[in-house]
Each structure stands twice: as C-alpha cells, then as structure tokens.
C-alpha cells in the first residue's frame, strides 16, 4: 500500500536527478522480452568472468560470513600497495569504485562548488556531484575524439573544487596521452582535487600507457586515482573497487564518508586472488583488444562511425536516436547501451563480449 509522501520530504535537487541508466540484468531481460539474452553487451562486463581462483576464494570465504569483514581490508590493501608500488595508508576500497566517487563528493563538495568533467561522461561523475549541490561543467571531446585539452585548461581557470574524468573514457573509449595529461594538470590550481578514473586502465595498448600517478604527484594538486575489479577482473557482481590518493588524510576522510562495511568479505577475498592471477587478466585483455579492433572494423564496413577505443567497448554513431536501434536489438536478444546525453543521443556503446556474442550483435545489426 502506498501513502502519499509529504510534498517537501525529498530534496528538490534529488527529485531533479535522472534515474541511473543501469544495464539490464539477464534475468530481468527474459521477464521483459520473453527470450533469452544471447549477447549482454550493455555494461562493460568481462565475457570471461573472474579468475577461477577468485571464485574458489569466495566459496571459501562464504564459511566466514557470520562475522563482519575487516573494515580496513588490510590484506588486500597491502597486496594492492605492493602491486601498484604505493603505500597501504594511501589506499581505500569501496563497494565498487562508484561507491568511492560518492564518498569523495560527500567529503569535499559544498553547495555551488564547481566540478569539471568531460562530455560524453560516465554518469556518476556528473550526477554524483549534482547530488551535493555542485555546478558541473562538461567539456566536450574534440571532433576527432582527442581529449579536449584546451577546453579543460580553460575550465580549470575557474579553480573548480574537483576535476574528474575517466581515461580510457567511458563511454567514448579514447585515452588521454601523457603529453595531454601534463598540459591539463599544468593548468590546474593546487586547490583543485584531481580524480582520475582508471576503470579501464588494463585495456590500454602498451605504447599509450604512462604512469599517471607520477604525473599527478608532480602536479602539486591533491589527487586520487580510481580503479575497479568490475571490468578486466570480471567481478562486477561482487562490487569492489579502490582508490589510491596523494595523501593518507584523504583516505581518512573517505573512510568516514563511505559505508564502513561496504566491502564485503567475499569481494575482498575474491579481489586478492583476482589480482594474483596475471594469466587470466592477460587472456581477458587480449580477447577484448582483438575484438574491439575486429568489431570496430566491421561496424565501419557497415557504414557506422566509431570513436577510437582503448577500452573493452566501442562507441558508435547509430545515425538516429540510439534507443531505436537498441530496442530492435533487444527483440533479437542483444543488449547494448544507447546513450541519452546530448549531443550524443545518436550514439550507442557496445561492450566487447566473446567473439560469438559479438558476431550475434553484428549479424543482428544487418
Ligand atoms: C564501470 C566504471 C566504474 C566502476 O564501477 P564499479 O563497478 O562501481 O567499480 C567507475 N568508473 C567508470 C568510468 C566506469 O566505467
């Protein structure tokens, strides 16, 4: 039974937020479309799933779920510190890195603060900030899909509280170069927090990789790098991601604004094993990088314009409001993500699934 809510209960700025455009879970797909989902290519998940070692670790950890997990995730922290050559007291885990984006904004954003990001953008970079009353400036990519260095530098002149963007970019796919990153950071005031979201860092080709943390460290700005186990490590359903910050004080603050037990025991134990299984990660990355080239070439051959990609997905212009195509594909058992952000409403993002799933997508397009 549903009683009316008092008219002023929900904050107006919260009412104004759009509903998060989440992918459709497979079991929900079947309920709605009455057919099996043949190719789930809407959420950038790994078609190879997690390392088998991570699954075994979760099964083992399940025996201990009567107890609260270690809120500090110490074992995992130490392992990540070693793997990333950083200090354990500069690392924090969250219920996915999305959880940390929220914790970050909660810790630093005051009403009417300025936040700068790029466009198209990962939804939470914008809406997460809006939730706390920030004004968000979105700098569009250049027409050739290079990062908008000049636009970002101009926006940084206003000394925003936070600059946040992902590279490789979700949903577009391009990666910022070392030189471009240096130029952007040179324009940032030391009062601006730089949040560099590396959710897809594992998929970057060797010649485009660089040590972002070294450059951030030289910038004189406070910074945090975000990473996740949801994409290349195949643990999206387990919910775990992490941040590496310039200063342990930032971690102390985020420990207060995040949910204290947001990282559950199963996810933490899975992450330890996932991180240790280099062979599995290499297999995932190889497949995704091969497939993104193959699928982008096939899309181009069909006349679609694709953005260059260094991630596990391809962003392409469908030539009309993208939900039309996405809906047609859903009736054929294929899920992709139509983009709803102006001026990219004709664009859609397709995740690189297994070669078989990608073939199903490509033939469903014809
Ligand atoms: C997927 C993604 C994340 C993180 O997702 P979690 O599952 O919450 O770890 C963060 N940033 C970007 C840009 C992403 O695409």
Short mmCIF file of C-alpha atoms and ligand atoms in Angstrom, two decimals:
data_model
loop_
_atom_site.label_atom_id
_atom_site.label_comp_id
_atom_site.label_asym_id
_atom_site.label_seq_id
_atom_site.Cartn_x
_atom_site.Cartn_y
_atom_site.Cartn_z
CA UNK A 1 0.00 0.00 0.00
CA UNK A 2 1.34 3.42 -0.89
CA UNK A 3 0.63 6.58 1.12
CA UNK A 4 1.41 9.99 -0.34
CA UNK A 5 4.76 11.46 0.76
CA UNK A 6 4.80 14.90 2.37
CA UNK A 7 5.32 17.32 -0.52
CA UNK A 8 8.66 18.67 0.70
CA UNK A 9 10.21 15.45 2.05
CA UNK A 10 12.54 14.65 -0.86
CA UNK A 11 15.10 17.37 -1.62
CA UNK A 12 14.31 19.18 -4.86
CA UNK A 13 17.82 18.67 -6.27
CA UNK A 14 17.44 14.94 -5.66
CA UNK A 15 14.00 14.92 -7.36
CA UNK A 16 15.62 16.61 -10.35
CA UNK A 17 18.29 13.91 -10.82
CA UNK A 18 17.70 11.44 -13.63
CA UNK A 19 17.32 7.77 -12.73
CA UNK A 20 20.65 5.98 -13.17
CA UNK A 21 20.79 4.41 -16.61
CA UNK A 22 21.87 0.94 -15.43
CA UNK A 23 22.22 -2.06 -17.73
CA UNK A 24 19.52 -4.72 -17.70
CA UNK A 25 20.22 -7.87 -15.65
CA UNK A 26 19.88 -11.08 -17.69
CA UNK A 27 17.04 -12.48 -15.56
CA UNK A 28 15.07 -9.24 -15.98
CA UNK A 29 15.68 -9.34 -19.72
CA UNK A 30 13.95 -12.69 -20.02
CA UNK A 31 10.96 -11.44 -17.98
CA UNK A 32 10.52 -8.43 -20.23
CA UNK A 33 11.33 -9.77 -23.71
CA UNK A 34 10.31 -13.41 -23.23
CA UNK A 35 13.50 -14.64 -24.93
CA UNK A 36 16.98 -15.49 -23.69
CA UNK A 37 19.58 -12.77 -23.71
CA UNK A 38 22.07 -14.02 -26.32
CA UNK A 39 24.61 -11.22 -26.04
CA UNK A 40 24.75 -8.99 -22.96
CA UNK A 41 26.86 -6.13 -24.23
CA UNK A 42 25.50 -3.17 -22.25
CA UNK A 43 27.58 -2.97 -19.06
CA UNK A 44 31.24 -3.48 -19.97
CA UNK A 45 31.40 -6.74 -18.03
CA UNK A 46 34.02 -9.37 -18.85
CA UNK A 47 32.75 -12.24 -21.04
CA UNK A 48 35.37 -14.45 -19.34
CA UNK A 49 34.17 -13.66 -15.82
CA UNK A 50 36.60 -13.66 -12.90
CA UNK A 51 39.65 -15.83 -12.34
CA UNK A 52 38.59 -19.33 -11.19
CA UNK A 53 40.83 -18.67 -8.18
CA UNK A 54 38.59 -15.74 -7.21
CA UNK A 55 35.50 -17.97 -7.30
CA UNK A 56 37.17 -20.55 -5.07
CA UNK A 57 38.19 -17.79 -2.66
CA UNK A 58 34.58 -16.58 -2.41
CA UNK A 59 33.35 -20.12 -1.77
CA UNK A 60 35.89 -20.46 0.98
CA UNK A 61 35.13 -17.02 2.44
CA UNK A 62 31.41 -17.86 2.48
CA UNK A 63 32.04 -20.03 5.55
CA UNK A 64 33.04 -16.92 7.49
CA UNK A 65 30.16 -14.60 6.62
CA UNK A 66 28.75 -14.84 10.13
CA UNK A 67 31.35 -12.24 11.06
CA UNK A 68 31.77 -8.65 9.88
CA UNK A 69 34.59 -8.23 7.38
CA UNK A 70 37.81 -6.36 8.15
CA UNK A 71 36.65 -2.76 7.61
CA UNK A 72 40.20 -1.76 6.71
CA UNK A 73 40.66 -4.61 4.15
CA UNK A 74 44.24 -4.83 5.38
CA UNK A 75 45.39 -7.94 3.49
CA UNK A 76 44.07 -6.60 0.24
CA UNK A 77 45.42 -3.12 0.88
CA UNK A 78 48.90 -4.44 1.39
CA UNK A 79 48.66 -6.51 -1.76
CA UNK A 80 47.44 -3.56 -3.84
CA UNK A 81 50.17 -1.33 -2.34
CA UNK A 82 52.75 -3.85 -3.49
CA UNK A 83 51.20 -4.31 -6.93
CA UNK A 84 50.98 -0.55 -7.54
CA UNK A 85 54.17 0.47 -5.73
CA UNK A 86 52.23 2.77 -3.37
CA UNK A 87 51.63 2.95 0.39
CA UNK A 88 48.89 0.96 2.09
CA UNK A 89 47.76 4.05 4.02
CA UNK A 90 47.03 5.85 0.73
CA UNK A 91 44.61 3.14 -0.48
CA UNK A 92 40.90 2.73 0.15
CA UNK A 93 38.39 0.11 -1.02
CA UNK A 94 34.74 0.65 -1.77
CA UNK A 95 31.60 -1.16 -2.82
CA UNK A 96 32.73 -0.70 -6.39
CA UNK A 97 34.62 2.44 -7.30
CA UNK A 98 31.24 4.12 -7.77
CA UNK A 99 30.91 3.98 -4.01
CA UNK A 100 34.18 5.90 -3.72
CA UNK A 101 33.02 8.56 -6.19
CA UNK A 102 30.08 9.18 -3.83
CA UNK A 103 32.32 9.17 -0.76
CA UNK A 104 34.65 11.63 -2.45
CA UNK A 105 31.94 14.13 -3.36
CA UNK A 106 30.40 13.77 0.10
CA UNK A 107 33.76 14.63 1.64
CA UNK A 108 34.63 17.68 -0.43
CA UNK A 109 31.62 19.24 -2.23
CA UNK A 110 29.85 22.26 -0.75
CA UNK A 111 26.70 23.79 -2.23
CA UNK A 112 27.52 25.64 -5.52
CA UNK A 113 31.03 24.24 -5.79
CA UNK A 114 32.35 23.83 -9.32
CA UNK A 115 33.11 20.42 -10.77
CA UNK A 116 34.62 19.88 -14.21
CA UNK A 117 34.31 16.72 -16.29
CA UNK A 118 34.22 15.75 -19.96
CA UNK A 119 31.33 15.01 -22.31
CA UNK A 120 30.17 12.37 -23.01
CA UNK A 121 30.78 11.35 -19.44
CA UNK A 122 30.37 8.47 -17.04
CA UNK A 123 27.02 9.34 -15.45
CA UNK A 124 28.16 9.34 -11.84
CA UNK A 125 30.95 11.84 -12.47
CA UNK A 126 28.21 14.36 -13.20
CA UNK A 127 25.21 13.19 -11.16
CA UNK A 128 27.28 12.24 -8.13
CA UNK A 129 28.43 15.86 -7.94
CA UNK A 130 24.96 17.29 -8.62
CA UNK A 131 23.63 15.32 -5.65
CA UNK A 132 25.70 17.52 -3.38
CA UNK A 133 24.68 20.80 -4.98
CA UNK A 134 27.67 21.29 -7.28
CA UNK A 135 27.58 23.05 -10.64
CA UNK A 136 29.07 20.73 -13.25
CA UNK A 137 30.87 21.96 -16.37
CA UNK A 138 31.12 19.31 -19.08
CA UNK A 139 33.84 19.88 -21.65
CA UNK A 140 33.09 18.13 -24.96
CA UNK A 141 35.67 15.93 -26.69
CA UNK A 142 37.32 17.43 -29.78
CA UNK A 143 35.69 16.47 -33.09
CA UNK A 144 38.48 13.97 -33.80
CA UNK A 145 37.88 12.36 -30.38
CA UNK A 146 41.14 13.63 -28.93
CA UNK A 147 40.87 14.83 -25.33
CA UNK A 148 39.74 18.46 -25.11
CA UNK A 149 42.94 19.81 -23.58
CA UNK A 150 42.22 23.45 -24.32
CA UNK A 151 38.63 23.22 -23.04
CA UNK A 152 39.78 21.53 -19.85
CA UNK A 153 42.54 24.08 -19.28
CA UNK A 154 40.04 26.92 -19.76
CA UNK A 155 37.57 25.31 -17.34
CA UNK A 156 40.35 24.87 -14.78
CA UNK A 157 40.90 28.64 -14.71
CA UNK A 158 37.79 28.87 -12.52
CA UNK A 159 39.60 26.79 -9.89
CA UNK A 160 36.92 24.10 -9.59
CA UNK A 161 36.83 22.00 -6.44
CA UNK A 162 37.17 18.81 -8.48
CA UNK A 163 38.28 17.76 -11.94
CA UNK A 164 37.01 14.24 -12.62
CA UNK A 165 37.16 12.14 -15.77
CA UNK A 166 37.96 8.65 -16.92
CA UNK A 167 40.71 7.58 -19.31
CA UNK A 168 40.10 5.44 -21.27
CA UNK A 169 36.88 7.39 -21.36
CA UNK A 170 33.59 5.65 -20.66
CA UNK A 171 31.50 5.75 -22.87
CA UNK A 172 33.65 7.06 -25.72
CA UNK A 173 36.81 4.95 -25.42
CA UNK A 174 39.75 7.30 -26.19
CA UNK A 175 42.70 7.55 -23.82
CA UNK A 176 44.46 10.76 -22.83
CA UNK A 177 48.14 10.91 -23.83
CA UNK A 178 50.93 11.60 -21.37
CA UNK A 179 51.59 14.93 -23.01
CA UNK A 180 47.92 15.97 -22.89
CA UNK A 181 47.67 14.89 -19.27
CA UNK A 182 50.70 17.01 -18.40
CA UNK A 183 49.18 20.03 -20.15
CA UNK A 184 45.85 19.66 -18.33
CA UNK A 185 47.46 19.28 -14.93
CA UNK A 186 49.73 22.27 -15.56
CA UNK A 187 46.57 24.39 -15.81
CA UNK A 188 45.13 23.15 -12.51
CA UNK A 189 45.26 25.28 -9.37
CA UNK A 190 46.68 23.47 -6.30
CA UNK A 191 43.24 23.86 -4.70
CA UNK A 192 41.63 21.58 -7.31
CA UNK A 193 41.31 17.89 -6.48
CA UNK A 194 42.07 15.70 -9.50
CA UNK A 195 40.07 12.47 -9.63
CA UNK A 196 41.45 10.30 -12.41
CA UNK A 197 39.20 7.32 -13.06
CA UNK A 198 41.16 4.39 -14.47
CA UNK A 199 38.34 1.84 -14.61
CA UNK A 200 39.64 0.54 -17.98
CA UNK A 201 43.39 1.06 -17.50
CA UNK A 202 44.16 -2.64 -18.06
CA UNK A 203 42.95 -2.42 -21.68
CA UNK A 204 45.34 0.35 -22.83
CA UNK A 205 47.87 -0.65 -25.52
CA UNK A 206 51.49 -0.65 -24.31
CA UNK A 207 52.56 2.37 -26.39
CA UNK A 208 49.76 4.52 -24.94
CA UNK A 209 50.33 3.62 -21.29
CA UNK A 210 52.01 6.01 -18.87
CA UNK A 211 52.41 6.36 -15.13
CA UNK A 212 49.55 8.73 -14.30
CA UNK A 213 50.35 8.71 -10.59
CA UNK A 214 53.87 10.03 -11.21
CA UNK A 215 52.47 12.95 -13.21
CA UNK A 216 49.75 13.61 -10.65
CA UNK A 217 52.38 13.60 -7.92
CA UNK A 218 54.37 16.29 -9.77
CA UNK A 219 51.27 18.45 -10.34
CA UNK A 220 51.13 19.84 -6.81
CA UNK A 221 47.38 19.17 -6.74
CA UNK A 222 45.67 16.74 -4.38
CA UNK A 223 44.68 13.66 -6.40
CA UNK A 224 43.01 10.29 -6.29
CA UNK A 225 43.16 7.53 -8.88
CA UNK A 226 40.19 5.15 -9.04
CA UNK A 227 40.34 1.53 -10.20
CA UNK A 228 37.87 -1.31 -10.17
CA UNK A 229 37.63 -5.10 -10.16
CA UNK A 230 34.37 -4.89 -12.15
CA UNK A 231 35.78 -4.69 -15.65
CA UNK A 232 39.00 -6.50 -16.63
CA UNK A 233 38.92 -8.60 -13.43
CA UNK A 234 35.36 -9.76 -14.11
CA UNK A 235 33.97 -9.14 -10.60
CA UNK A 236 31.18 -6.64 -11.37
CA UNK A 237 28.62 -8.54 -9.29
CA UNK A 238 30.92 -8.80 -6.28
CA UNK A 239 31.23 -4.98 -6.04
CA UNK A 240 34.74 -3.90 -5.23
CA UNK A 241 36.96 -1.07 -6.40
CA UNK A 242 39.70 1.06 -4.91
CA UNK A 243 41.24 4.48 -4.78
CA UNK A 244 44.88 5.49 -4.43
CA UNK A 245 45.21 9.02 -3.02
CA UNK A 246 48.01 11.55 -2.75
CA UNK A 247 47.63 11.86 0.99
CA UNK A 248 46.60 9.48 3.82
CA UNK A 249 44.42 12.33 5.15
CA UNK A 250 42.24 11.96 2.07
CA UNK A 251 41.85 8.26 2.86
CA UNK A 252 40.95 9.07 6.48
CA UNK A 253 38.21 11.40 5.23
CA UNK A 254 36.84 8.88 2.76
CA UNK A 255 36.80 6.19 5.44
CA UNK A 256 34.32 8.46 7.25
CA UNK A 257 32.10 9.26 4.27
CA UNK A 258 31.94 5.79 2.70
CA UNK A 259 29.80 2.99 4.07
CA UNK A 260 32.08 1.41 6.76
CA UNK A 261 31.38 -2.21 5.73
CA UNK A 262 30.74 -1.53 2.05
CA UNK A 263 33.39 -4.03 1.04
CA UNK A 264 32.04 -7.46 1.89
CA UNK A 265 34.23 -10.40 2.89
CA UNK A 266 33.54 -12.36 -0.30
CA UNK A 267 34.51 -9.50 -2.57
CA UNK A 268 37.69 -8.75 -0.62
CA UNK A 269 38.85 -12.37 -0.78
CA UNK A 270 37.99 -12.59 -4.48
CA UNK A 271 39.98 -9.43 -5.23
CA UNK A 272 43.12 -10.84 -3.60
CA UNK A 273 43.03 -13.87 -5.92
CA UNK A 274 41.95 -11.90 -8.99
CA UNK A 275 44.91 -9.58 -8.57
CA UNK A 276 47.27 -12.54 -8.33
CA UNK A 277 46.05 -14.30 -11.49
CA UNK A 278 48.06 -12.50 -14.16
CA UNK A 279 47.41 -15.20 -16.75
CA UNK A 280 43.64 -14.74 -16.52
CA UNK A 281 43.95 -10.97 -16.79
CA UNK A 282 46.20 -11.31 -19.85
CA UNK A 283 43.65 -13.58 -21.53
CA UNK A 284 40.81 -11.11 -20.86
CA UNK A 285 42.80 -8.15 -22.16
CA UNK A 286 43.97 -9.99 -25.29
CA UNK A 287 40.46 -11.05 -26.22
CA UNK A 288 38.96 -7.59 -25.62
CA UNK A 289 41.67 -5.79 -27.55
CA UNK A 290 41.40 -8.20 -30.52
CA UNK A 291 37.64 -7.96 -30.53
CA UNK A 292 37.47 -4.17 -30.31
CA UNK A 293 39.53 -3.93 -33.48
CA UNK A 294 37.51 -6.57 -35.27
CA UNK A 295 34.11 -5.16 -34.22
CA UNK A 296 35.08 -1.55 -34.93
CA UNK A 297 36.27 -2.59 -38.42
CA UNK A 298 33.02 -4.49 -39.03
CA UNK A 299 30.93 -1.52 -37.85
CA UNK A 300 32.92 0.83 -40.06
CA UNK A 301 32.41 -1.51 -43.02
CA UNK A 302 28.66 -1.30 -42.38
CA UNK A 303 28.88 2.50 -42.57
CA UNK A 304 28.82 3.35 -38.84
CA UNK A 305 31.24 5.94 -37.47
CA UNK A 306 33.13 4.64 -34.40
CA UNK A 307 35.11 6.55 -31.80
CA UNK A 308 38.68 5.24 -31.32
CA UNK A 309 38.79 2.94 -28.31
CA UNK A 310 41.34 1.77 -25.78
CA UNK A 311 38.72 0.09 -23.60
CA UNK A 312 36.59 -3.07 -23.75
CA UNK A 313 33.80 -1.40 -25.73
CA UNK A 314 33.13 0.53 -28.93
CA UNK A 315 31.09 3.76 -29.09
CA UNK A 316 29.41 4.28 -32.45
CA UNK A 317 27.00 6.61 -34.20
CA UNK A 318 23.79 4.74 -34.99
CA UNK A 319 22.61 7.53 -37.28
CA UNK A 320 19.32 8.11 -35.42
CA UNK A 321 18.20 8.33 -31.76
CA UNK A 322 20.12 5.32 -30.48
CA UNK A 323 17.36 3.81 -28.40
CA UNK A 324 15.56 2.85 -31.61
CA UNK A 325 18.40 0.56 -32.62
CA UNK A 326 18.98 -0.65 -29.05
CA UNK A 327 15.32 -1.65 -28.75
CA UNK A 328 15.37 -3.50 -32.10
CA UNK A 329 18.44 -5.38 -30.96
CA UNK A 330 16.79 -6.27 -27.65
CA UNK A 331 13.99 -8.04 -29.55
CA UNK A 332 16.77 -10.17 -31.09
CA UNK A 333 18.30 -10.97 -27.69
CA UNK A 334 21.13 -8.44 -27.91
CA UNK A 335 21.72 -5.78 -25.26
CA UNK A 336 23.76 -2.67 -25.98
CA UNK A 337 23.66 0.72 -24.29
CA UNK A 338 22.02 3.64 -26.06
CA UNK A 339 23.44 6.96 -24.90
CA UNK A 340 20.97 9.56 -23.60
CA UNK A 341 23.32 12.52 -23.12
CA UNK A 342 23.16 15.42 -25.60
CA UNK A 343 24.71 15.77 -28.15
CA UNK A 344 25.41 12.02 -28.28
CA UNK A 345 21.83 10.72 -28.38
CA UNK A 346 22.54 9.02 -31.71
CA UNK A 347 25.42 7.09 -30.22
CA UNK A 348 25.48 3.70 -28.53
CA UNK A 349 28.11 1.74 -26.65
CA UNK A 350 28.65 -1.95 -27.30
CA UNK A 351 30.76 -3.98 -24.87
CA UNK A 352 33.21 -6.49 -26.29
CA UNK A 353 31.72 -9.85 -25.37
CA UNK A 354 33.02 -13.24 -26.50
CA UNK A 355 33.70 -13.49 -30.26
CA UNK A 356 30.44 -15.46 -30.56
CA UNK A 357 28.40 -12.76 -28.76
CA UNK A 358 29.98 -10.05 -30.86
CA UNK A 359 29.09 -11.99 -34.02
CA UNK A 360 25.48 -12.26 -32.81
CA UNK A 361 25.48 -8.48 -32.33
CA UNK A 362 26.96 -7.82 -35.78
CA UNK A 363 24.56 -10.12 -37.57
CA UNK A 364 21.58 -8.74 -35.62
CA UNK A 365 22.56 -5.30 -36.95
CA UNK A 366 22.11 -6.38 -40.56
C1 LIG B 1 32.47 0.77 -14.51
C2 LIG B 1 33.05 2.07 -14.11
C3 LIG B 1 33.36 2.37 -12.78
C4 LIG B 1 33.20 1.48 -11.63
O1 LIG B 1 32.35 0.64 -11.42
P1 LIG B 1 32.25 -0.19 -10.07
O2 LIG B 1 31.58 -1.42 -10.54
O3 LIG B 1 31.44 0.62 -9.14
O4 LIG B 1 33.64 -0.42 -9.55
C5 LIG B 1 33.93 3.57 -12.48
N1 LIG B 1 34.18 4.46 -13.42
C6 LIG B 1 33.92 4.23 -14.69
C7 LIG B 1 34.27 5.26 -15.69
C8 LIG B 1 33.32 3.03 -15.08
O5 LIG B 1 33.03 2.83 -16.36
#
